[in-house]
PDB file of C-alpha atoms in Angstrom:
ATOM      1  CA  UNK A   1       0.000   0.000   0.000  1.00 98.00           C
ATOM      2  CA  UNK A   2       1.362   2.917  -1.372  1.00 98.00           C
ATOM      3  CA  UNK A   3       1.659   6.164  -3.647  1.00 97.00           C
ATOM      4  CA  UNK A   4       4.734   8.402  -4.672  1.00 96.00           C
ATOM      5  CA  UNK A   5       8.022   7.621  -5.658  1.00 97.00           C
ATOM      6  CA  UNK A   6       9.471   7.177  -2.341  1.00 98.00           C
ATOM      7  CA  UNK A   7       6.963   3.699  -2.040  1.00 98.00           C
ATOM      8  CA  UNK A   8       8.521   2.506  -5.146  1.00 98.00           C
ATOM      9  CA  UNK A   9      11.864   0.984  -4.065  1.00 98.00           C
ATOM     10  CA  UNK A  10       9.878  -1.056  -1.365  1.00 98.00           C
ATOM     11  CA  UNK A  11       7.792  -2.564  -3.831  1.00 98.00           C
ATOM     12  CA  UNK A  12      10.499  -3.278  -5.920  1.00 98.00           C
ATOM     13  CA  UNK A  13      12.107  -4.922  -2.913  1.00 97.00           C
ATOM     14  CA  UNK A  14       9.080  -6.891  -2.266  1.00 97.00           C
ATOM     15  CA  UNK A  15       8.651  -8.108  -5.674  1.00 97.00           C
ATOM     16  CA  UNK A  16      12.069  -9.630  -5.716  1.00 96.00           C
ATOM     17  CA  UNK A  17      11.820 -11.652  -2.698  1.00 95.00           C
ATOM     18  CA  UNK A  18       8.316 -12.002  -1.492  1.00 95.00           C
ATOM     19  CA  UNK A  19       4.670 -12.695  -2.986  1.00 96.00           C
ATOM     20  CA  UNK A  20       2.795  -9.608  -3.534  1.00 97.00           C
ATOM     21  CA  UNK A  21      -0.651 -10.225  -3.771  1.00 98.00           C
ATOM     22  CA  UNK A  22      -2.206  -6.868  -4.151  1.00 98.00           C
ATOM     23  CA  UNK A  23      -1.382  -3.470  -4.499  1.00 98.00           C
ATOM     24  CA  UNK A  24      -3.020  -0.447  -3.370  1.00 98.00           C
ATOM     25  CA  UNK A  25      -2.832   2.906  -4.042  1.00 97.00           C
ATOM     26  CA  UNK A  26      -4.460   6.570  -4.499  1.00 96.00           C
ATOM     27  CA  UNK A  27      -6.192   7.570  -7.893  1.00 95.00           C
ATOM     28  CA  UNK A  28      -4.483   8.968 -10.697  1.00 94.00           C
ATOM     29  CA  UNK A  29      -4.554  12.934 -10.026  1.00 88.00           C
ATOM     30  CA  UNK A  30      -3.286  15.473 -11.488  1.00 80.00           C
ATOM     31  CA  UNK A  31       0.574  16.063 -10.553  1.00 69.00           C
ATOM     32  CA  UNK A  32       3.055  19.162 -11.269  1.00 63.00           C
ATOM     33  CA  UNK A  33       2.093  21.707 -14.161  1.00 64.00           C
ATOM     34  CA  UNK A  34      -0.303  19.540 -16.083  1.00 64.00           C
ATOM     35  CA  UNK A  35      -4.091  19.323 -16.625  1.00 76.00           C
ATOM     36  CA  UNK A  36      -4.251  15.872 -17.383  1.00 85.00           C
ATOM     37  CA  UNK A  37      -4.399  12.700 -14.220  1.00 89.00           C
ATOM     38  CA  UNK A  38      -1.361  10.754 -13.903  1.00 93.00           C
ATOM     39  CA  UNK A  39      -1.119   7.432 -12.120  1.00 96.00           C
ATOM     40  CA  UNK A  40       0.884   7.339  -9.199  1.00 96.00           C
ATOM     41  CA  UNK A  41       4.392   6.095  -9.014  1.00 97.00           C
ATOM     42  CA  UNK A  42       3.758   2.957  -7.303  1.00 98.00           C
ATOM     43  CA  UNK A  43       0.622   2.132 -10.006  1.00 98.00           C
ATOM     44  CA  UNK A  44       3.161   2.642 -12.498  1.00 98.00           C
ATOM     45  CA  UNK A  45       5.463   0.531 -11.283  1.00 98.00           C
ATOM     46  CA  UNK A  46       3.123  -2.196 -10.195  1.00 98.00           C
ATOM     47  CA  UNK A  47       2.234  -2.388 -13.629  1.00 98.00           C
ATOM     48  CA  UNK A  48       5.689  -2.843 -14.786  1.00 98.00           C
ATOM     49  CA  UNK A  49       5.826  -5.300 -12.451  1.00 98.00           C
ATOM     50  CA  UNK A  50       3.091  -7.118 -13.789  1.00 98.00           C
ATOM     51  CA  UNK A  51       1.043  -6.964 -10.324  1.00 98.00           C
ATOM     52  CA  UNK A  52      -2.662  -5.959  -9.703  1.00 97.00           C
ATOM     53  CA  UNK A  53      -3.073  -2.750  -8.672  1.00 98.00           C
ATOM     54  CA  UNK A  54      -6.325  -1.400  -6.638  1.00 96.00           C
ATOM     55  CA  UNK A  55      -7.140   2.780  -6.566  1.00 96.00           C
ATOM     56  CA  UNK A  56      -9.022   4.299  -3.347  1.00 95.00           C
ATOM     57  CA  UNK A  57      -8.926   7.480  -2.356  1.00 93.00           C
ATOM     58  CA  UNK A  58     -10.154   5.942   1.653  1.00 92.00           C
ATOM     59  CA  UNK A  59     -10.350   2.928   2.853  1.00 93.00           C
ATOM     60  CA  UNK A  60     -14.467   1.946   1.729  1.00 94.00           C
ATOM     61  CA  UNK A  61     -15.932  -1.043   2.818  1.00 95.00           C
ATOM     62  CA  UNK A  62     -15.990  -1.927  -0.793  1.00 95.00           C
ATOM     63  CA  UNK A  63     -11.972  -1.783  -0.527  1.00 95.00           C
ATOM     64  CA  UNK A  64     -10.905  -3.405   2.524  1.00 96.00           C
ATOM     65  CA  UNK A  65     -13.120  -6.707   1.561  1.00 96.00           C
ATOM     66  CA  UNK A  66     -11.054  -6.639  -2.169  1.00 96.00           C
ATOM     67  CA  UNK A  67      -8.333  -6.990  -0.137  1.00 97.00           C
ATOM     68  CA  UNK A  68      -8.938  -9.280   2.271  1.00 97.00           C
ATOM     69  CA  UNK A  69     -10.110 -11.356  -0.266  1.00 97.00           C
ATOM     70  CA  UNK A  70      -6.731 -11.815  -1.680  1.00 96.00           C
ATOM     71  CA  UNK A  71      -5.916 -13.281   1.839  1.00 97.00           C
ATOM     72  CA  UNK A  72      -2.782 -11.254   2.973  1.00 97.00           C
ATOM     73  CA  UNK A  73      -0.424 -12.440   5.716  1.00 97.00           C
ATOM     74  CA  UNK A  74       0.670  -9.160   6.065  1.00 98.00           C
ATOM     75  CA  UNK A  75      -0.265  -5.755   4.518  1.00 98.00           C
ATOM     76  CA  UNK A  76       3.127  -3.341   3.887  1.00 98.00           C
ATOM     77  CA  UNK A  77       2.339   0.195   3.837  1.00 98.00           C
ATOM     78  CA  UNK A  78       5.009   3.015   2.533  1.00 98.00           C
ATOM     79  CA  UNK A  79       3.720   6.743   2.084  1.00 97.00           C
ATOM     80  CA  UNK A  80      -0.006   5.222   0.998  1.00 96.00           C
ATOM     81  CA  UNK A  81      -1.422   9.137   2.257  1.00 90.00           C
ATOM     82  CA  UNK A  82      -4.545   7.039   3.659  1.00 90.00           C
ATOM     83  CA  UNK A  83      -5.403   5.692   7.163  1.00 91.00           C
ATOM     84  CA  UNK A  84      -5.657   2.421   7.612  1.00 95.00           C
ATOM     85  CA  UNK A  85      -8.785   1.128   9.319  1.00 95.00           C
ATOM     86  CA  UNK A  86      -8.362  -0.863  12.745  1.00 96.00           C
ATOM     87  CA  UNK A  87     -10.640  -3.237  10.850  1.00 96.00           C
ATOM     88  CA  UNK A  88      -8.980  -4.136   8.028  1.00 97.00           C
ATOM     89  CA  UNK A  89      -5.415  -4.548  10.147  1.00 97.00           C
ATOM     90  CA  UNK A  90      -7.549  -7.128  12.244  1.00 96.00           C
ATOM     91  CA  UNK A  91      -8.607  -8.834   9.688  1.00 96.00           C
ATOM     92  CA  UNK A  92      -4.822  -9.717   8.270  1.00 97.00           C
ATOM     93  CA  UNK A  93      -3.328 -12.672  10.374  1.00 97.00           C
ATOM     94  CA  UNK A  94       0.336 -10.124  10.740  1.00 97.00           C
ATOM     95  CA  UNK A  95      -1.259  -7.088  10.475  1.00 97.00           C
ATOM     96  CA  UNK A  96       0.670  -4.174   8.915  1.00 98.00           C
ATOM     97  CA  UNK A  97       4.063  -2.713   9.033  1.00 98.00           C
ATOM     98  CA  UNK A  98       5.103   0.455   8.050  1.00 98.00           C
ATOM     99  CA  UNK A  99       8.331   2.432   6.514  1.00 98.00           C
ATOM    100  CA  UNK A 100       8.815   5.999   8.117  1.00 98.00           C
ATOM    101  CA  UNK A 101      11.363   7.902   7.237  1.00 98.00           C
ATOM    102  CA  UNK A 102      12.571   8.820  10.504  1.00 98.00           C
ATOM    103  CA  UNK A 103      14.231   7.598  13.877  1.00 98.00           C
ATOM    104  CA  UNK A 104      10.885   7.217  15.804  1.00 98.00           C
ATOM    105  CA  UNK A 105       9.246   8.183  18.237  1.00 98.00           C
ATOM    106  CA  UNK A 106      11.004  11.934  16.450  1.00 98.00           C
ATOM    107  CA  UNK A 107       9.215  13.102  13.731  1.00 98.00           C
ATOM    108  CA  UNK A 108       5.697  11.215  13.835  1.00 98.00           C
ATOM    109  CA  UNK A 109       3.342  12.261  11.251  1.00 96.00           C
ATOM    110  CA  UNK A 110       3.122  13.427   7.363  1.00 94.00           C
ATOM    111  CA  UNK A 111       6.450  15.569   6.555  1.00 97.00           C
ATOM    112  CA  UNK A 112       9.352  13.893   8.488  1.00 98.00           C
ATOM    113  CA  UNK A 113      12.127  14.620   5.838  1.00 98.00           C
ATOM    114  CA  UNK A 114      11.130  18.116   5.310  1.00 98.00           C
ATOM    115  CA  UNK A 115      11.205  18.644   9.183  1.00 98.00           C
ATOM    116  CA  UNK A 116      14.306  17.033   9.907  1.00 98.00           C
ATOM    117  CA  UNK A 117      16.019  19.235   7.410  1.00 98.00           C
ATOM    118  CA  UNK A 118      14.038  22.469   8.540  1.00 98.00           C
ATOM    119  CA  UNK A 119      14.988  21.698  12.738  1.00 97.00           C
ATOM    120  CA  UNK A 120      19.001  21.428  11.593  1.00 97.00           C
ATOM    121  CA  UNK A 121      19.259  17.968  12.178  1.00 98.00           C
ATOM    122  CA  UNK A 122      22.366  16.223  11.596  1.00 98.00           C
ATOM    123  CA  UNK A 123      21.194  12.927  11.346  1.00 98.00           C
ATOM    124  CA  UNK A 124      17.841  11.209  10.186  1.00 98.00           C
ATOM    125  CA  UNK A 125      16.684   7.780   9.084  1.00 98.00           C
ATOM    126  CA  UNK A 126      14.060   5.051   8.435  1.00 98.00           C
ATOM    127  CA  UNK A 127      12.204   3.164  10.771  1.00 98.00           C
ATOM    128  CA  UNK A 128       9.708  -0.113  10.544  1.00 98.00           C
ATOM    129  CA  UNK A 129       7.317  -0.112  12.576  1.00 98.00           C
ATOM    130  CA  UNK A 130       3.771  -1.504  13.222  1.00 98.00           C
ATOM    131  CA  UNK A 131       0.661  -0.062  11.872  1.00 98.00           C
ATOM    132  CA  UNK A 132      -1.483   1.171  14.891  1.00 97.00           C
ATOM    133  CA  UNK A 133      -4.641   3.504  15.585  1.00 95.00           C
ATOM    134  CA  UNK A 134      -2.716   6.079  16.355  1.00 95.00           C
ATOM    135  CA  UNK A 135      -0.618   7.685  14.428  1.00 94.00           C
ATOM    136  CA  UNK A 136       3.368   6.595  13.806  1.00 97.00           C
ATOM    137  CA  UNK A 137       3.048   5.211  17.408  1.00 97.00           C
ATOM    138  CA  UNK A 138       3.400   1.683  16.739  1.00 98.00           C
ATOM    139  CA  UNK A 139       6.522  -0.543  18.304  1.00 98.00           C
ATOM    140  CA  UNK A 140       9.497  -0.815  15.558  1.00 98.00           C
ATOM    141  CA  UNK A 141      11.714  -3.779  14.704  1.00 98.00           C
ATOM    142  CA  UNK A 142      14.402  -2.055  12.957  1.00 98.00           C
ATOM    143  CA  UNK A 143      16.046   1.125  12.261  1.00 98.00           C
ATOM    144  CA  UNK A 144      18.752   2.665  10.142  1.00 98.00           C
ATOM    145  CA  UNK A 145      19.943   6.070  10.179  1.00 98.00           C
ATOM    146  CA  UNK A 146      22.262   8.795   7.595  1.00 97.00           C
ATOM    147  CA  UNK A 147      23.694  12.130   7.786  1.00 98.00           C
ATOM    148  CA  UNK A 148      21.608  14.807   6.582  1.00 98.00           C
ATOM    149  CA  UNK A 149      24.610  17.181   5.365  1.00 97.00           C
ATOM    150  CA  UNK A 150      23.824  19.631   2.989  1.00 96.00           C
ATOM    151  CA  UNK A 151      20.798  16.920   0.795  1.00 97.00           C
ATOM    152  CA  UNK A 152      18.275  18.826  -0.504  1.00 97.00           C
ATOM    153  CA  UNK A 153      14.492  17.046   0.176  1.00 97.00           C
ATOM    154  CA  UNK A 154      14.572  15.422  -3.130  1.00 97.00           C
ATOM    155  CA  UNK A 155      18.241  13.834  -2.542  1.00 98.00           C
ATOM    156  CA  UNK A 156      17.373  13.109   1.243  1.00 98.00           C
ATOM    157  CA  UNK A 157      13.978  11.166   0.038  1.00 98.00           C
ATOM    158  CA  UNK A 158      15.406   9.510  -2.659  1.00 98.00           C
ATOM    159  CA  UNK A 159      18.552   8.173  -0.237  1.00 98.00           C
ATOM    160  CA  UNK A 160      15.638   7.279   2.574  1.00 98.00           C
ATOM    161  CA  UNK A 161      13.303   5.076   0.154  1.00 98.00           C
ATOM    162  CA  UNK A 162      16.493   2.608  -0.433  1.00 98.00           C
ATOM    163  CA  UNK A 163      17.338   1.919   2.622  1.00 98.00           C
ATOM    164  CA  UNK A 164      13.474   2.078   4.014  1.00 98.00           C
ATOM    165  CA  UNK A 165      13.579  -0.687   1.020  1.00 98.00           C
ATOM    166  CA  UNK A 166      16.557  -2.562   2.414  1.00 98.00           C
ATOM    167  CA  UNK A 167      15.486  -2.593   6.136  1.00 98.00           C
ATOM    168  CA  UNK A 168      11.954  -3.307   5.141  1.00 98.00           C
ATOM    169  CA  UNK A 169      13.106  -6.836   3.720  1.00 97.00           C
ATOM    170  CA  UNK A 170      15.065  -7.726   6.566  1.00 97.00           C
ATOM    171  CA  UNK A 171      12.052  -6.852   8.482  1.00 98.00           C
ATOM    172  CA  UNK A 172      10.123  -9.118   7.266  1.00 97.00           C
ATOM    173  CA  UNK A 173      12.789 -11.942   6.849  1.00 95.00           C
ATOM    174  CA  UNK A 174      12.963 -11.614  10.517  1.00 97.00           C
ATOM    175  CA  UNK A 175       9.245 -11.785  11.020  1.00 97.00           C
ATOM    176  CA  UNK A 176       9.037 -14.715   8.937  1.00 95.00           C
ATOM    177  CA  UNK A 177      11.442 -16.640  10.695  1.00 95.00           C
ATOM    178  CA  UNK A 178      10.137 -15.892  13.975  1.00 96.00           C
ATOM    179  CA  UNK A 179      13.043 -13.682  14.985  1.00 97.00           C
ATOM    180  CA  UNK A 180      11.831 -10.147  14.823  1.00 97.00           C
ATOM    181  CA  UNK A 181      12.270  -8.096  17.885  1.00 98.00           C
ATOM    182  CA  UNK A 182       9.709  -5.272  18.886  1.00 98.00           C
ATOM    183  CA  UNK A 183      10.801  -1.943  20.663  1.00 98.00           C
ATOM    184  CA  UNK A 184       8.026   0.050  22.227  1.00 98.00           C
ATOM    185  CA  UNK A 185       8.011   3.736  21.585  1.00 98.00           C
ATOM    186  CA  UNK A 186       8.984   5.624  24.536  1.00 97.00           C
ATOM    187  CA  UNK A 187       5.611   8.548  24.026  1.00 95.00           C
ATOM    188  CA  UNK A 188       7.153  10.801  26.434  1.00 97.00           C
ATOM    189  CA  UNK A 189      10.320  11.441  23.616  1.00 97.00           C
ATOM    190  CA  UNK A 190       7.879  11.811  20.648  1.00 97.00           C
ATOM    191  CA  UNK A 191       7.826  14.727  18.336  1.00 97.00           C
ATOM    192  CA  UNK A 192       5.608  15.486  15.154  1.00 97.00           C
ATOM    193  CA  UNK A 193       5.974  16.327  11.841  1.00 97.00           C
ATOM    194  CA  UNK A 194       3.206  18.436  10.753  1.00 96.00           C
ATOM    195  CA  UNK A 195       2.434  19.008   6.739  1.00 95.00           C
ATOM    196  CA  UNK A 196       4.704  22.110   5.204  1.00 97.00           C
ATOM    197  CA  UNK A 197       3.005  24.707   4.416  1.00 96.00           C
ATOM    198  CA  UNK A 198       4.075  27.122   1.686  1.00 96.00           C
ATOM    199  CA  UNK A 199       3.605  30.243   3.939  1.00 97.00           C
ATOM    200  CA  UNK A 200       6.201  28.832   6.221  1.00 96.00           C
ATOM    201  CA  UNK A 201       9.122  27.991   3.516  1.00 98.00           C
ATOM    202  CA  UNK A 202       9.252  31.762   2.057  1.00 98.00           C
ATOM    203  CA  UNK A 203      12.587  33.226   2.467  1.00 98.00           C
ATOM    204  CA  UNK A 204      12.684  36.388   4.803  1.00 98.00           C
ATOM    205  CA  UNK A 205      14.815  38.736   5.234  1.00 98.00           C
ATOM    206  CA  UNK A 206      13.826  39.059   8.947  1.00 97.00           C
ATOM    207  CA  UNK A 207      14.792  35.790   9.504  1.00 98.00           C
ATOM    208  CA  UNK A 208      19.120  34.366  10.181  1.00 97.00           C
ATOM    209  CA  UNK A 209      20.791  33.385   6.866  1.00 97.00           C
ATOM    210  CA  UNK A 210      20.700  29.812   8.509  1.00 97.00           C
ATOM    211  CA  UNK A 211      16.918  29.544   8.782  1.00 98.00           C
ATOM    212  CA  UNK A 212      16.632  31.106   5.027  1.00 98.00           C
ATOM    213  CA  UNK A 213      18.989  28.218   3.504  1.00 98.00           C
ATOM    214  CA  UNK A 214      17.470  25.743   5.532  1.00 98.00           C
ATOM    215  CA  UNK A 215      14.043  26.621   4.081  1.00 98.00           C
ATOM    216  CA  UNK A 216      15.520  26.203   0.539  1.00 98.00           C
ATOM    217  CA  UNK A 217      16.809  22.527   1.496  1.00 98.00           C
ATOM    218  CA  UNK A 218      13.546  21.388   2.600  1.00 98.00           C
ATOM    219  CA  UNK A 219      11.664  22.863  -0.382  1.00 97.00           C
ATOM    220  CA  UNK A 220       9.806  20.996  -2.785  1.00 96.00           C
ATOM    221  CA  UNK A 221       7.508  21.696  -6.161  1.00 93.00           C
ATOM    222  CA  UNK A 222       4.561  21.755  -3.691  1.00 92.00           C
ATOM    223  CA  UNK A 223       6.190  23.876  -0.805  1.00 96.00           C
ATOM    224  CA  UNK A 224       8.862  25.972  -2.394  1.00 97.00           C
ATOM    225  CA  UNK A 225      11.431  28.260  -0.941  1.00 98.00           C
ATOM    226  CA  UNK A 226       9.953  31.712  -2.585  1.00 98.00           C
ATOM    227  CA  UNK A 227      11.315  35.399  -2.515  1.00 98.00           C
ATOM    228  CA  UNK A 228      10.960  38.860  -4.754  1.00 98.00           C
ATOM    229  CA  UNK A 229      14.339  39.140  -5.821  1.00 97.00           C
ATOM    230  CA  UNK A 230      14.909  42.506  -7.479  1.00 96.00           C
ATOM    231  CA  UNK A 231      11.200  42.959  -8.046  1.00 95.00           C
ATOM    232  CA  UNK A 232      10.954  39.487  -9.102  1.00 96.00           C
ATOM    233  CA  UNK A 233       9.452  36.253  -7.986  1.00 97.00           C
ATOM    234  CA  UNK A 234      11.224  33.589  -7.894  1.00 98.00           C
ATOM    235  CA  UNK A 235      12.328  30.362  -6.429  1.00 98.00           C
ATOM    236  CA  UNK A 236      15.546  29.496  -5.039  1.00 98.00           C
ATOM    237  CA  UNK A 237      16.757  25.665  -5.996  1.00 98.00           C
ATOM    238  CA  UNK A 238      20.302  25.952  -4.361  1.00 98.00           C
ATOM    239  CA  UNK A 239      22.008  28.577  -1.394  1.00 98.00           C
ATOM    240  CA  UNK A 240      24.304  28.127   1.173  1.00 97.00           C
ATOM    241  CA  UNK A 241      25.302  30.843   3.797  1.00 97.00           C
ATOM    242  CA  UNK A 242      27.870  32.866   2.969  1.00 95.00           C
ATOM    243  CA  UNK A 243      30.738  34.491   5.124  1.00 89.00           C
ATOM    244  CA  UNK A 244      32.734  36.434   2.031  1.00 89.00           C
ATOM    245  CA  UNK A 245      29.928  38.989   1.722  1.00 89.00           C
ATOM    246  CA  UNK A 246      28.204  41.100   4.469  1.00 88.00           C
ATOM    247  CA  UNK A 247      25.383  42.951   3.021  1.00 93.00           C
ATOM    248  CA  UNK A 248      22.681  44.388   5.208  1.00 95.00           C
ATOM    249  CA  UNK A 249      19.384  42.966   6.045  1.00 96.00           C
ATOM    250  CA  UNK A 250      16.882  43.593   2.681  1.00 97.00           C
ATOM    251  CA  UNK A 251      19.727  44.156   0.589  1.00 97.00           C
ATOM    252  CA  UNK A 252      20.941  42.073  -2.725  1.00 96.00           C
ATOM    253  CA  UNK A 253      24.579  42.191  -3.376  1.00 95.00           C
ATOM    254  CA  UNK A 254      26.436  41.219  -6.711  1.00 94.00           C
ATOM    255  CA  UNK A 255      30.180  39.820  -6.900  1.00 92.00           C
ATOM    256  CA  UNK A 256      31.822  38.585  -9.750  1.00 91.00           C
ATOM    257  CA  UNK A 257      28.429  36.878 -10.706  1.00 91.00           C
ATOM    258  CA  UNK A 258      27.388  35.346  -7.285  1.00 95.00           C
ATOM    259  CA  UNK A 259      24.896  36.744  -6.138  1.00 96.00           C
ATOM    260  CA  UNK A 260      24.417  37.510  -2.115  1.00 97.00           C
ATOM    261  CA  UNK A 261      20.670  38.465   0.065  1.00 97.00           C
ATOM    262  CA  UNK A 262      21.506  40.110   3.043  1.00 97.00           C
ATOM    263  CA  UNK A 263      20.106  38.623   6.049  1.00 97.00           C
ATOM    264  CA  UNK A 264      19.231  39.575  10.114  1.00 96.00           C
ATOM    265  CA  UNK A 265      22.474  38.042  10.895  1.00 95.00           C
ATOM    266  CA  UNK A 266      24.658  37.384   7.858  1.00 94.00           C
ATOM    267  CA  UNK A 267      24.149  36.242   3.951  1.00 97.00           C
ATOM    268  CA  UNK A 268      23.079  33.563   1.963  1.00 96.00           C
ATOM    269  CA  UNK A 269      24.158  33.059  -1.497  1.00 98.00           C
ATOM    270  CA  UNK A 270      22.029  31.910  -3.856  1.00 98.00           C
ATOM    271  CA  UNK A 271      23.584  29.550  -6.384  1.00 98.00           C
ATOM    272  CA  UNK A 272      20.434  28.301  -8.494  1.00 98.00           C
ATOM    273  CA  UNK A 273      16.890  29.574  -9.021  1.00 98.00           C
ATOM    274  CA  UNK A 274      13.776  29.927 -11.348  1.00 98.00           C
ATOM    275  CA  UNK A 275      12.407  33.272 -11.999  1.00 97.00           C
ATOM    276  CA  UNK A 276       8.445  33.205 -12.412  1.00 97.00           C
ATOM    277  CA  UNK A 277       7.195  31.813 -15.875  1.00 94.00           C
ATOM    278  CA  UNK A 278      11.217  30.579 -16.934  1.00 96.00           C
ATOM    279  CA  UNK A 279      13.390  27.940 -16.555  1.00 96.00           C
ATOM    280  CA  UNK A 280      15.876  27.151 -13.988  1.00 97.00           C
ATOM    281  CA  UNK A 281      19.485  28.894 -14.252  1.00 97.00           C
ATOM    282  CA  UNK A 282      22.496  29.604 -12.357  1.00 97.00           C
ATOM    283  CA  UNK A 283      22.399  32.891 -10.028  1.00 97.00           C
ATOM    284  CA  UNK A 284      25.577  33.800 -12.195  1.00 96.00           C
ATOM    285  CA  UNK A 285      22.611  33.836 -15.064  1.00 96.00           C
ATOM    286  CA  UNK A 286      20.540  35.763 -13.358  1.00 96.00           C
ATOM    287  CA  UNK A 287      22.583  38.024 -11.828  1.00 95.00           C
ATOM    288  CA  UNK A 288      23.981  39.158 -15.541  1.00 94.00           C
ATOM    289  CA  UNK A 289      20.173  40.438 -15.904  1.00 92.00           C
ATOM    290  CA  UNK A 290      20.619  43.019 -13.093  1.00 91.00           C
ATOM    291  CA  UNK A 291      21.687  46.571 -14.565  1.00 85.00           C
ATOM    292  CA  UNK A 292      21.479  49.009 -11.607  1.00 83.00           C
ATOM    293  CA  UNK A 293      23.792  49.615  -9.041  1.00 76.00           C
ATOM    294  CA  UNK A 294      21.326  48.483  -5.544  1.00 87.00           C
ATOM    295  CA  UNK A 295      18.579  45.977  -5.259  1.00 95.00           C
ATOM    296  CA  UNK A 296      16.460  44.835  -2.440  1.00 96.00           C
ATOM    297  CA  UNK A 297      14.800  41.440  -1.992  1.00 97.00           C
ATOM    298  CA  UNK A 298      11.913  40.624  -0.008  1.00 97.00           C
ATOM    299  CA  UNK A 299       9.424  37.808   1.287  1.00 96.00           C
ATOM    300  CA  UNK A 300       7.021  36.994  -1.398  1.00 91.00           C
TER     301      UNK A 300
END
């Protein structure tokens, strides 16, 4: 049970070394810039797969009997975006395990990479856990963490989904063999990962250079890191802080092509963006277009 690309590898995994009986995931919809539905990732590779694949927007009566009918020892969910009703996971003899991409109990809930990345984490990881009522609270069998460095969302979920797929296939190795071993979440540590908004990831010039360039590494196409740059709106791909320029808060500063926004406490430079209604091109590009002598920036 699952939806976007970060599902994929799991299935993939499954495939190779397990019977997958049924797959299940959201309805085509429509996805980026275009008007027309696309299937999800995980239909789309189900079907290369040559597996069935079941669309549900919720978990209808009509759904969960489809797949108990298939008779399931386990269900496997990875990023399905539905909740899973206490009567379906009853009604499988193993119930359900899940892949969340983070070291639980941190980071419960819908946006863990984004969060991690936002909070200045240095490390961040997968964990398998049971399917419960509530949410991300289930016990976990196994864990695997990675440095977050300077990965944008994209890089860090892409890294994530392999090894969720890795550690998911021990998992259930282990369970099938009788050898799994269950850690409780300790509630009292928990922390949540609540959706990103686009409000919160637009770059202000109020705000530390820090906070700014963390915004742009947990960006994505549907929360993106957004600024008027020179009286124009863009979004910024790629920054880092800078130390070799110092320009004040509000203020956009041009060097040799790089181009520098001046922040409460410091500077971040901006090494990639995409101006409103054009492609995506180096600052260096961008900066070229600027002709007068002072520009400002602001939040957007």
């Amino acid at each position: 049970m699952g939806t976007p690309d970060f599902a994929v590898p799991s299935l993939t995994a499954l495939a190779a070394k397990h019977e997958v009986v049924q797959v299940v995931t959201r309805p085509d919809a429509i996805r980026g810039r275009g008007k027309i539905a696309e299937p999800s990732a995980v239909k789309i590779a189900a079907h290369d797969l040559g597996l069935p694949v079941i669309e549900t927007a919720r978990m209808t009566s009509d759904s969960i009997e489809k797949i108990v009918a298939c008779a399931p020892d386990i269900l496997v969910v990875v990023a399905f975006g539905c909740i899973i009703p206490d009567e379906l996971l009853s009604s499988v003899p193993l119930g359900g395990i899940n892949v969340h991409a983070s070291l639980l109990p941190r980071l419960r809930g819908a946006a863990p990479i984004q969060r991690a990345i936002l909070a200045g984490d240095t490390l961040t990881g997968v964990s398998i856990m049971r399917v419960v009522h509530e949410l991300d609270a289930g016990a976990w069998c196994r864990q695997s963490s990675c440095e977050i460095g300077t990965k944008t969302t994209a890089q860090l979920t892409s890294e994530l989904a392999h090894l969720g797929a890795r550690e998911l296939s021990c998992a259930l190795s282990d369970i099938a063999a009788g050898t799994v071993c269950w850690h409780e979440q300790d509630a009292e540590q928990a922390t949540f990962a609540a959706k990103i908004t686009k409000q919160e990831m637009k770059l202000d010039p109020h705000d530390g250079a820090r906070q700014n360039v963390l915004r742009v590494q947990a960006s994505s196409d549907t929360a993106p890191a957004r600024a008027r740059i020179a009286g124009r709106g863009v979004r910024v791909l790629l920054a880092r802080e800078a130390k070799e320029a110092e320009p004040e808060a509000f203020v956009v500063e041009i060097q040799k092509g790089h181009l520098y926004l001046g922040c409460s406490d410091g500077a971040l430079e901006v090494l990639e963006l995409r101006p409103d209604g054009k492609r995506a091109m180096d600052a260096s590009a961008f900066a070229a277009g600027l002709h007068e002598s002072a520009y400002t920036w602001e939040c957007l």
